[in-house]
CSV table of C-alpha atoms and ligand atoms in Angstrom, one decimal:
chain,number,residue,atom,x,y,z
R,1442,UNK,CA,42.2,125.8,125.0
R,1443,UNK,CA,41.2,122.5,124.1
R,1444,UNK,CA,42.9,122.9,120.7
R,1445,UNK,CA,45.9,123.9,122.9
R,1446,UNK,CA,45.8,120.9,124.8
R,1447,UNK,CA,45.8,118.7,121.8
R,1448,UNK,CA,48.3,120.5,119.6
R,1449,UNK,CA,50.7,120.6,122.8
R,1450,UNK,CA,50.4,116.9,123.8
R,1451,UNK,CA,51.2,116.1,120.3
R,1452,UNK,CA,54.4,117.8,120.0
R,1453,UNK,CA,55.5,116.6,123.6
R,1454,UNK,CA,54.3,112.9,122.4
R,1455,UNK,CA,56.6,113.3,119.2
R,1456,UNK,CA,59.5,114.8,121.4
R,1457,UNK,CA,59.2,111.6,123.4
R,1458,UNK,CA,58.9,109.5,120.5
R,1459,UNK,CA,62.3,111.3,119.0
R,1460,UNK,CA,64.2,110.7,122.2
R,1461,UNK,CA,63.6,107.3,122.7
R,1462,UNK,CA,64.3,106.2,119.3
R,1463,UNK,CA,67.6,108.6,119.7
R,1464,UNK,CA,68.2,106.4,122.9
R,1465,UNK,CA,67.9,103.2,121.4
R,1466,UNK,CA,70.4,104.4,118.7
R,1467,UNK,CA,68.1,103.7,115.9
R,1468,UNK,CA,68.2,107.2,114.5
R,1469,UNK,CA,71.7,108.4,113.2
R,1470,UNK,CA,72.8,111.6,114.4
R,1471,UNK,CA,72.3,113.8,111.5
R,1472,UNK,CA,68.8,112.6,111.7
R,1473,UNK,CA,68.2,113.1,115.1
R,1474,UNK,CA,69.7,116.6,115.2
R,1475,UNK,CA,67.3,117.5,112.4
R,1476,UNK,CA,64.4,116.2,114.4
R,1477,UNK,CA,64.9,117.5,117.7
R,1478,UNK,CA,65.4,121.0,115.9
R,1479,UNK,CA,62.1,120.7,114.6
R,1480,UNK,CA,60.6,119.7,117.7
R,1481,UNK,CA,62.2,123.1,119.5
R,1482,UNK,CA,60.1,124.9,117.1
R,1483,UNK,CA,57.2,123.2,116.9
R,1484,UNK,CA,56.4,122.9,120.7
R,1485,UNK,CA,56.4,126.5,121.5
R,1486,UNK,CA,54.1,126.5,118.4
R,1487,UNK,CA,52.0,124.3,119.7
R,1488,UNK,CA,51.4,125.8,123.0
R,1489,UNK,CA,51.1,129.2,121.9
R,1490,UNK,CA,49.8,129.0,118.3
R,1491,UNK,CA,49.6,132.9,118.0
R,1492,UNK,CA,53.0,133.4,118.5
R,1493,UNK,CA,53.8,134.0,115.0
R,1494,UNK,CA,51.0,136.6,114.2
R,1495,UNK,CA,53.1,139.5,114.4
R,1496,UNK,CA,55.9,138.3,112.0
R,1497,UNK,CA,52.6,136.5,109.9
R,1498,UNK,CA,51.3,140.4,109.8
R,1499,UNK,CA,54.6,141.4,108.9
R,1500,UNK,CA,54.7,139.2,105.5
R,1501,UNK,CA,50.9,139.8,104.6
R,1502,UNK,CA,49.8,136.5,105.8
R,1503,UNK,CA,46.1,136.7,107.7
R,1504,UNK,CA,47.1,134.3,110.6
R,1505,UNK,CA,50.0,132.9,112.2
R,1506,UNK,CA,48.6,129.5,112.0
R,1507,UNK,CA,48.3,129.6,108.1
R,1508,UNK,CA,52.0,130.9,108.0
R,1509,UNK,CA,53.1,127.6,110.1
R,1510,UNK,CA,50.7,125.5,107.7
R,1511,UNK,CA,52.7,127.2,104.8
R,1512,UNK,CA,56.4,126.7,106.0
R,1513,UNK,CA,55.2,123.1,107.4
R,1514,UNK,CA,54.6,122.0,103.9
R,1515,UNK,CA,57.9,123.4,102.2
R,1516,UNK,CA,59.8,122.1,105.0
R,1517,UNK,CA,58.2,118.6,104.7
R,1518,UNK,CA,58.9,119.0,100.6
R,1519,UNK,CA,62.4,119.7,101.6
R,1520,UNK,CA,62.4,116.7,103.8
R,1521,UNK,CA,61.3,114.3,101.5
R,1522,UNK,CA,63.7,115.5,98.7
R,1523,UNK,CA,66.8,115.2,101.4
R,1524,UNK,CA,65.2,111.6,101.6
R,1525,UNK,CA,65.4,111.0,97.4
R,1526,UNK,CA,68.7,112.3,97.7
R,1527,UNK,CA,69.9,109.7,100.5
R,1528,UNK,CA,68.4,106.7,98.7
R,1529,UNK,CA,69.7,107.7,95.3
R,1530,UNK,CA,73.3,107.8,97.3
R,1531,UNK,CA,72.5,104.7,98.9
R,1532,UNK,CA,71.2,102.8,95.4
R,1533,UNK,CA,74.9,103.7,94.1
R,1534,UNK,CA,76.4,102.4,97.1
R,1535,UNK,CA,74.8,99.0,96.6
R,1536,UNK,CA,75.6,99.3,93.1
R,1537,UNK,CA,79.0,99.6,93.6
R,1538,UNK,CA,78.8,96.6,96.1
R,1539,UNK,CA,77.3,94.3,93.8
R,1540,UNK,CA,80.0,95.1,91.3
R,1541,UNK,CA,82.9,94.4,93.7
R,1542,UNK,CA,81.1,91.0,94.7
R,1543,UNK,CA,80.6,90.0,91.1
R,1544,UNK,CA,84.5,90.7,90.2
R,1545,UNK,CA,85.4,88.8,93.4
R,1546,UNK,CA,83.1,86.0,92.0
R,1547,UNK,CA,84.9,86.2,88.9
R,1548,UNK,CA,88.2,86.3,90.3
R,1549,UNK,CA,87.5,83.1,92.5
R,1550,UNK,CA,85.9,80.9,89.5
R,1551,UNK,CA,89.0,82.0,87.5
R,1552,UNK,CA,91.2,80.8,90.0
R,1553,UNK,CA,89.7,77.4,90.7
R,1554,UNK,CA,89.3,76.7,87.0
R,1555,UNK,CA,93.0,77.4,86.7
R,1556,UNK,CA,93.7,75.2,89.7
R,1557,UNK,CA,91.4,72.3,88.2
R,1558,UNK,CA,93.0,72.6,84.9
R,1559,UNK,CA,96.5,72.2,86.4
R,1560,UNK,CA,95.0,69.1,88.9
R,1561,UNK,CA,93.6,67.3,85.5
R,1562,UNK,CA,96.7,67.8,83.5
R,1563,UNK,CA,98.8,66.4,86.5
R,1564,UNK,CA,96.7,63.3,87.0
B,203,UNK,CA,104.4,89.2,119.4
B,204,UNK,CA,104.9,92.2,122.2
B,205,UNK,CA,105.4,91.0,125.5
B,206,UNK,CA,103.8,87.5,124.8
B,207,UNK,CA,100.6,89.0,122.8
B,208,UNK,CA,99.7,88.7,119.3
B,209,UNK,CA,99.4,92.5,118.4
B,210,UNK,CA,97.2,94.0,115.3
B,211,UNK,CA,98.1,97.6,114.2
B,212,UNK,CA,95.0,99.3,112.5
B,213,UNK,CA,95.7,101.6,110.3
B,214,UNK,CA,92.5,103.6,108.8
B,215,UNK,CA,94.0,105.6,105.9
B,216,UNK,CA,92.2,107.9,103.6
B,217,UNK,CA,94.3,109.6,100.7
B,218,UNK,CA,97.5,108.8,102.7
B,219,UNK,CA,99.7,107.4,99.8
B,220,UNK,CA,102.3,110.4,100.9
B,221,UNK,CA,103.1,108.9,104.1
B,222,UNK,CA,101.4,105.5,104.7
B,223,UNK,CA,104.7,103.7,103.5
B,224,UNK,CA,107.0,105.4,105.8
B,225,UNK,CA,104.2,104.8,108.6
B,226,UNK,CA,104.2,101.1,107.9
B,227,UNK,CA,107.6,100.8,107.5
B,228,UNK,CA,108.5,102.4,111.1
B,229,UNK,CA,106.0,100.1,112.7
B,230,UNK,CA,107.1,97.0,111.1
B,231,UNK,CA,110.9,98.0,112.2
B,232,UNK,CA,110.1,99.1,115.4
B,233,UNK,CA,107.8,96.1,116.5
B,234,UNK,CA,108.9,92.9,114.8
B,235,UNK,CA,106.7,90.2,114.7
B,236,UNK,CA,103.3,92.8,114.9
B,237,UNK,CA,100.7,92.5,111.8
B,238,UNK,CA,99.8,95.6,110.3
B,239,UNK,CA,96.6,96.4,108.8
B,240,UNK,CA,95.7,99.1,106.5
B,241,UNK,CA,92.1,99.9,106.0
B,242,UNK,CA,91.7,102.1,103.0
B,243,UNK,CA,88.7,103.7,102.9
B,244,UNK,CA,88.2,104.6,99.4
B,245,UNK,CA,91.0,106.5,98.6
B,246,UNK,CA,91.5,108.1,95.4
B,247,UNK,CA,95.3,108.1,95.2
B,248,UNK,CA,97.5,104.8,95.5
B,249,UNK,CA,97.4,104.4,99.3
B,250,UNK,CA,96.1,100.8,98.9
B,251,UNK,CA,99.1,99.6,96.8
B,252,UNK,CA,101.8,101.9,98.6
B,253,UNK,CA,100.7,100.1,102.1
B,254,UNK,CA,100.7,96.7,100.5
B,255,UNK,CA,104.2,96.9,98.9
B,256,UNK,CA,105.1,98.4,102.6
B,257,UNK,CA,104.6,95.1,104.0
B,258,UNK,CA,101.0,95.8,105.2
B,259,UNK,CA,97.6,93.8,104.8
B,260,UNK,CA,95.4,95.8,103.0
B,261,UNK,CA,91.8,96.1,103.4
B,262,UNK,CA,90.4,97.9,100.7
B,263,UNK,CA,86.6,99.7,101.2
B,264,UNK,CA,84.6,100.3,98.2
B,265,UNK,CA,83.7,103.5,99.5
B,266,UNK,CA,84.1,105.9,102.3
B,267,UNK,CA,82.5,104.7,105.7
B,268,UNK,CA,84.9,107.1,107.9
B,269,UNK,CA,87.0,106.6,110.3
B,270,UNK,CA,84.3,104.7,112.4
B,271,UNK,CA,83.5,102.5,109.7
B,272,UNK,CA,87.2,101.5,108.8
B,273,UNK,CA,87.8,100.8,112.5
B,274,UNK,CA,84.7,98.2,113.0
B,275,UNK,CA,86.1,96.4,110.0
B,276,UNK,CA,89.6,96.4,111.9
B,277,UNK,CA,88.2,95.0,115.1
B,278,UNK,CA,86.1,92.6,113.3
B,279,UNK,CA,89.7,91.6,111.5
B,280,UNK,CA,91.1,91.2,115.0
B,281,UNK,CA,88.3,89.4,116.7
B,282,UNK,CA,88.3,86.4,113.7
B,283,UNK,CA,92.0,86.4,113.5
B,284,UNK,CA,92.1,85.5,117.3
B,285,UNK,CA,94.4,88.7,118.0
B,286,UNK,CA,95.4,89.7,121.9
B,287,UNK,CA,95.5,93.3,121.3
B,288,UNK,CA,94.1,95.8,118.6
B,289,UNK,CA,96.0,99.2,118.2
B,290,UNK,CA,94.9,101.9,116.1
B,291,UNK,CA,97.4,104.5,114.8
B,292,UNK,CA,97.0,107.2,112.4
B,293,UNK,CA,98.5,106.9,109.0
B,294,UNK,CA,99.9,110.4,108.5
B,295,UNK,CA,102.8,109.6,111.0
B,296,UNK,CA,101.5,111.6,114.0
B,297,UNK,CA,102.0,108.6,116.5
B,298,UNK,CA,105.2,107.2,117.3
B,299,UNK,CA,105.0,103.6,117.4
B,300,UNK,CA,107.6,103.6,120.0
B,301,UNK,CA,105.0,103.9,122.6
B,302,UNK,CA,103.2,100.5,121.5
B,303,UNK,CA,104.9,98.6,124.2
B,304,UNK,CA,104.0,100.9,126.8
B,305,UNK,CA,100.3,101.1,125.7
B,306,UNK,CA,100.5,97.0,125.6
B,307,UNK,CA,102.0,96.5,129.2
B,308,UNK,CA,99.3,99.0,130.7
B,309,UNK,CA,96.8,96.6,129.0
B,310,UNK,CA,97.5,94.3,131.8
B,311,UNK,CA,95.3,96.2,134.3
B,312,UNK,CA,93.0,98.0,131.6
B,313,UNK,CA,90.9,97.1,128.7
B,314,UNK,CA,91.7,100.6,126.8
B,315,UNK,CA,94.5,102.4,126.5
B,316,UNK,CA,94.5,105.9,125.0
B,317,UNK,CA,97.6,108.0,123.8
B,318,UNK,CA,97.1,111.2,124.6
B,319,UNK,CA,98.7,114.4,123.9
B,320,UNK,CA,98.6,117.5,126.4
B,321,UNK,CA,99.6,115.0,128.9
B,322,UNK,CA,102.9,116.1,129.9
B,323,UNK,CA,104.9,114.7,126.9
B,324,UNK,CA,105.4,116.7,123.5
B,325,UNK,CA,104.5,120.5,122.6
B,326,UNK,CA,101.2,120.1,120.7
B,327,UNK,CA,99.1,122.5,121.1
B,328,UNK,CA,95.7,123.9,120.1
B,329,UNK,CA,94.0,126.9,120.8
B,330,UNK,CA,90.5,128.8,120.1
B,331,UNK,CA,87.2,127.1,120.0
B,332,UNK,CA,88.8,124.1,119.3
B,333,UNK,CA,90.6,123.8,122.7
B,334,UNK,CA,87.2,124.6,124.5
B,335,UNK,CA,85.9,121.5,122.7
B,336,UNK,CA,88.5,119.8,124.1
B,337,UNK,CA,88.7,120.9,127.4
B,338,UNK,CA,84.7,120.5,127.5
B,339,UNK,CA,85.2,117.0,126.1
B,340,UNK,CA,87.9,116.2,128.8
B,341,UNK,CA,86.1,117.3,131.5
B,342,UNK,CA,83.0,115.2,131.1
B,343,UNK,CA,84.6,111.9,129.9
B,344,UNK,CA,87.2,111.9,132.8
B,345,UNK,CA,84.0,111.9,135.2
B,346,UNK,CA,82.4,109.4,133.2
B,347,UNK,CA,85.4,107.1,132.7
B,348,UNK,CA,86.5,107.9,136.2
B,349,UNK,CA,89.8,108.5,135.2
B,350,UNK,CA,91.7,111.5,134.0
B,351,UNK,CA,91.5,111.8,130.1
B,352,UNK,CA,93.3,115.0,128.7
B,353,UNK,CA,92.8,113.8,125.0
B,354,UNK,CA,89.5,112.1,124.1
B,355,UNK,CA,89.7,112.6,120.2
B,356,UNK,CA,93.2,110.8,120.1
B,357,UNK,CA,93.3,108.2,117.4
B,358,UNK,CA,96.3,106.5,119.2
B,359,UNK,CA,94.5,103.8,121.2
B,360,UNK,CA,95.2,100.0,122.6
B,361,UNK,CA,92.1,97.7,123.2
B,362,UNK,CA,92.2,94.2,124.9
B,363,UNK,CA,90.3,91.0,123.3
B,364,UNK,CA,87.1,92.2,125.6
B,365,UNK,CA,86.9,95.4,123.9
B,366,UNK,CA,88.2,93.8,120.2
B,367,UNK,CA,85.2,91.9,120.8
B,368,UNK,CA,82.8,94.8,121.8
B,369,UNK,CA,84.0,97.1,119.3
B,370,UNK,CA,83.8,94.3,116.4
B,371,UNK,CA,79.8,94.3,117.3
B,372,UNK,CA,79.5,97.5,117.8
B,373,UNK,CA,81.3,100.9,116.4
B,374,UNK,CA,79.9,103.9,115.3
B,375,UNK,CA,80.2,105.8,112.2
B,376,UNK,CA,79.0,109.2,112.8
B,377,UNK,CA,81.4,112.0,113.2
B,378,UNK,CA,83.2,111.6,116.4
B,379,UNK,CA,81.7,108.7,117.4
B,380,UNK,CA,84.7,106.7,116.9
B,381,UNK,CA,86.3,108.5,119.5
B,382,UNK,CA,83.7,110.5,122.0
B,383,UNK,CA,80.8,107.7,121.8
B,384,UNK,CA,83.3,104.9,122.2
B,385,UNK,CA,84.8,106.2,125.0
B,386,UNK,CA,81.3,106.6,126.7
B,387,UNK,CA,79.9,103.3,125.5
B,388,UNK,CA,83.4,101.7,127.1
B,389,UNK,CA,83.1,103.3,130.3
B,390,UNK,CA,79.3,102.8,130.9
B,391,UNK,CA,80.1,99.1,130.4
B,392,UNK,CA,82.4,99.0,133.1
B,393,UNK,CA,85.6,98.4,131.5
B,394,UNK,CA,88.9,100.3,132.4
B,395,UNK,CA,90.3,103.1,130.6
B,396,UNK,CA,93.6,105.0,131.3
B,397,UNK,CA,95.5,107.4,129.4
B,398,UNK,CA,99.2,107.5,128.7
B,399,UNK,CA,101.4,110.6,127.7
B,400,UNK,CA,102.5,110.4,124.2
B,401,UNK,CA,104.7,113.5,122.3
B,402,UNK,CA,102.7,113.8,119.0
B,403,UNK,CA,104.6,114.5,115.7
B,404,UNK,CA,104.1,116.7,112.9
B,405,UNK,CA,102.0,115.3,110.0
B,406,UNK,CA,104.6,113.7,107.4
B,407,UNK,CA,102.4,114.6,104.3
B,408,UNK,CA,99.2,115.4,103.1
B,409,UNK,CA,97.0,118.2,104.3
B,410,UNK,CA,95.6,118.4,108.2
B,411,UNK,CA,91.8,117.9,108.1
B,412,UNK,CA,90.7,120.8,110.2
B,413,UNK,CA,90.6,124.2,109.1
B,414,UNK,CA,90.7,127.4,111.7
B,415,UNK,CA,87.3,128.1,110.1
B,416,UNK,CA,85.7,124.9,111.1
B,417,UNK,CA,86.5,125.0,114.8
B,418,UNK,CA,83.3,126.7,115.8
B,419,UNK,CA,81.5,124.2,114.2
B,420,UNK,CA,83.2,121.5,115.8
B,421,UNK,CA,82.7,122.9,119.1
B,422,UNK,CA,79.0,122.9,118.5
B,423,UNK,CA,79.5,119.3,117.0
B,424,UNK,CA,81.1,118.1,120.0
B,425,UNK,CA,79.0,119.1,122.5
B,426,UNK,CA,75.5,117.8,120.3
B,427,UNK,CA,77.5,114.4,119.9
B,428,UNK,CA,78.8,114.2,123.4
B,429,UNK,CA,74.7,114.9,124.7
B,430,UNK,CA,73.6,112.2,122.3
B,431,UNK,CA,76.3,109.9,123.6
B,432,UNK,CA,75.4,110.6,127.4
B,433,UNK,CA,71.4,110.3,126.9
B,434,UNK,CA,72.1,107.1,124.8
B,435,UNK,CA,72.4,103.7,126.3
Y,826,LIG,N1,89.3,105.1,107.1
Y,826,LIG,C1,89.2,106.7,107.4
Y,826,LIG,N2,90.3,107.1,107.6
Y,826,LIG,C2,90.1,108.6,107.6
Y,826,LIG,C3,89.4,109.3,107.1
Y,826,LIG,N3,89.4,110.6,107.1
Y,826,LIG,C4,90.6,110.8,107.9
Y,826,LIG,N4,91.0,109.2,108.0
Y,826,LIG,C5,92.5,108.9,109.0
Y,826,LIG,O1,92.5,109.1,110.2
Y,826,LIG,C6,93.5,109.6,110.9
Y,826,LIG,C7,93.5,110.7,111.3
Y,826,LIG,O2,93.0,111.8,110.3
Y,826,LIG,P1,93.6,113.1,110.5
Y,826,LIG,O3,93.2,113.9,109.3
Y,826,LIG,O4,95.1,113.1,110.3
Y,826,LIG,O5,93.1,113.9,111.5
Y,826,LIG,P2,93.9,114.3,113.1
Y,826,LIG,O6,95.2,113.7,113.3
Y,826,LIG,O7,93.0,114.4,114.2
Y,826,LIG,O8,94.0,116.0,112.7
Y,826,LIG,P3,95.3,116.7,111.9
Y,826,LIG,O9,95.7,117.6,113.1
Y,826,LIG,O10,94.8,117.3,110.8
Y,826,LIG,O11,96.1,115.7,111.8
Y,826,LIG,C8,94.5,109.5,109.2
Y,826,LIG,O12,95.1,108.3,109.5
Y,826,LIG,C9,93.8,109.6,108.5
Y,826,LIG,O13,94.2,108.8,107.2
Y,826,LIG,C10,88.0,108.6,106.8
Y,826,LIG,O14,87.1,109.3,106.0
Y,826,LIG,N5,88.2,107.3,106.5
Y,827,LIG,MG1,96.7,113.5,112.2
């Protein structure tokens, strides 16, 4: 009973955090949807940990809780991979930005040099 | 100048080299004295070059930001250059620039004016889940904005200075955010929104962005985006 209380409260706290982050526009839609989906699964499980016992039995896992642990770790790994992928995309974008910036600077420098040249040859 | 106001036409474009020249040409022909800004959003074709040759100012983004990202750039340009009115028009030729003076006129008493299909003019029709999504969006957003809105995802809209100022600082780049969420945001902040019926034409070239298979997903996402917009502040 005590355990259910702790897990249930944790789940609700997480839900409140995510909803608040969302409301403050600190989370983009795609991540928000992901975490809301996760919580919709996690909260019932935290209140009724034995919910998955039948499913676990079917897969030959002794208790539903171990199944949840296993699935949880797999899920977290997937999230990590996804984040690495996002960071790679971001790095590629900043690289493009840096190049654009350098090209612009080169262009401005060249134009300024040409103008100075013109002024000094005039005067 | 349209009716004494400095007007900027903002055209977000992604791979529209087939139609952009005609669209820019038509706008400049119908509306002498307005400035046209094409925001090329990382196109892989000659959209930017073609638009520039047709007489538009072109802002070329280094990579794709989506319509929302392109539009914030457009509104920043409008704000920094002191335009009175900024009007978004699609690059595929579906919006008729002859409606622009009407939109500008309505800005006298409104802050954001939307050129809407399904409001009487033209014969554009949509069926299936896409239609359900549009009905749902219209019903909810009409309530939020306290005015009748029949085409909430329309990319034909005119903003006055106050709204330009707001959009220059805040404009979502998320899917449907540029239409649905901006409407909720604008209405919640007390700005007046109004729609005018416009006839929508067929695309001039290129491929439409929506296949029928995606319609169901569209409905789901529209619902999610709307819910999010309503709980956000
Ligand atoms: N900046 C930018 N513009 C885009 C992007 N995708 C589409 N657009 C432009 O947004 C406008 C509307 O896009 P469309 O594909 O015509 O969408 P639609 O009018 O809702 O649907 P259709 O019925 O297919 O015409 C056009 O001017 C496109 O060039 C994008 O990723 N970035
Ligand atoms: Mg279109």
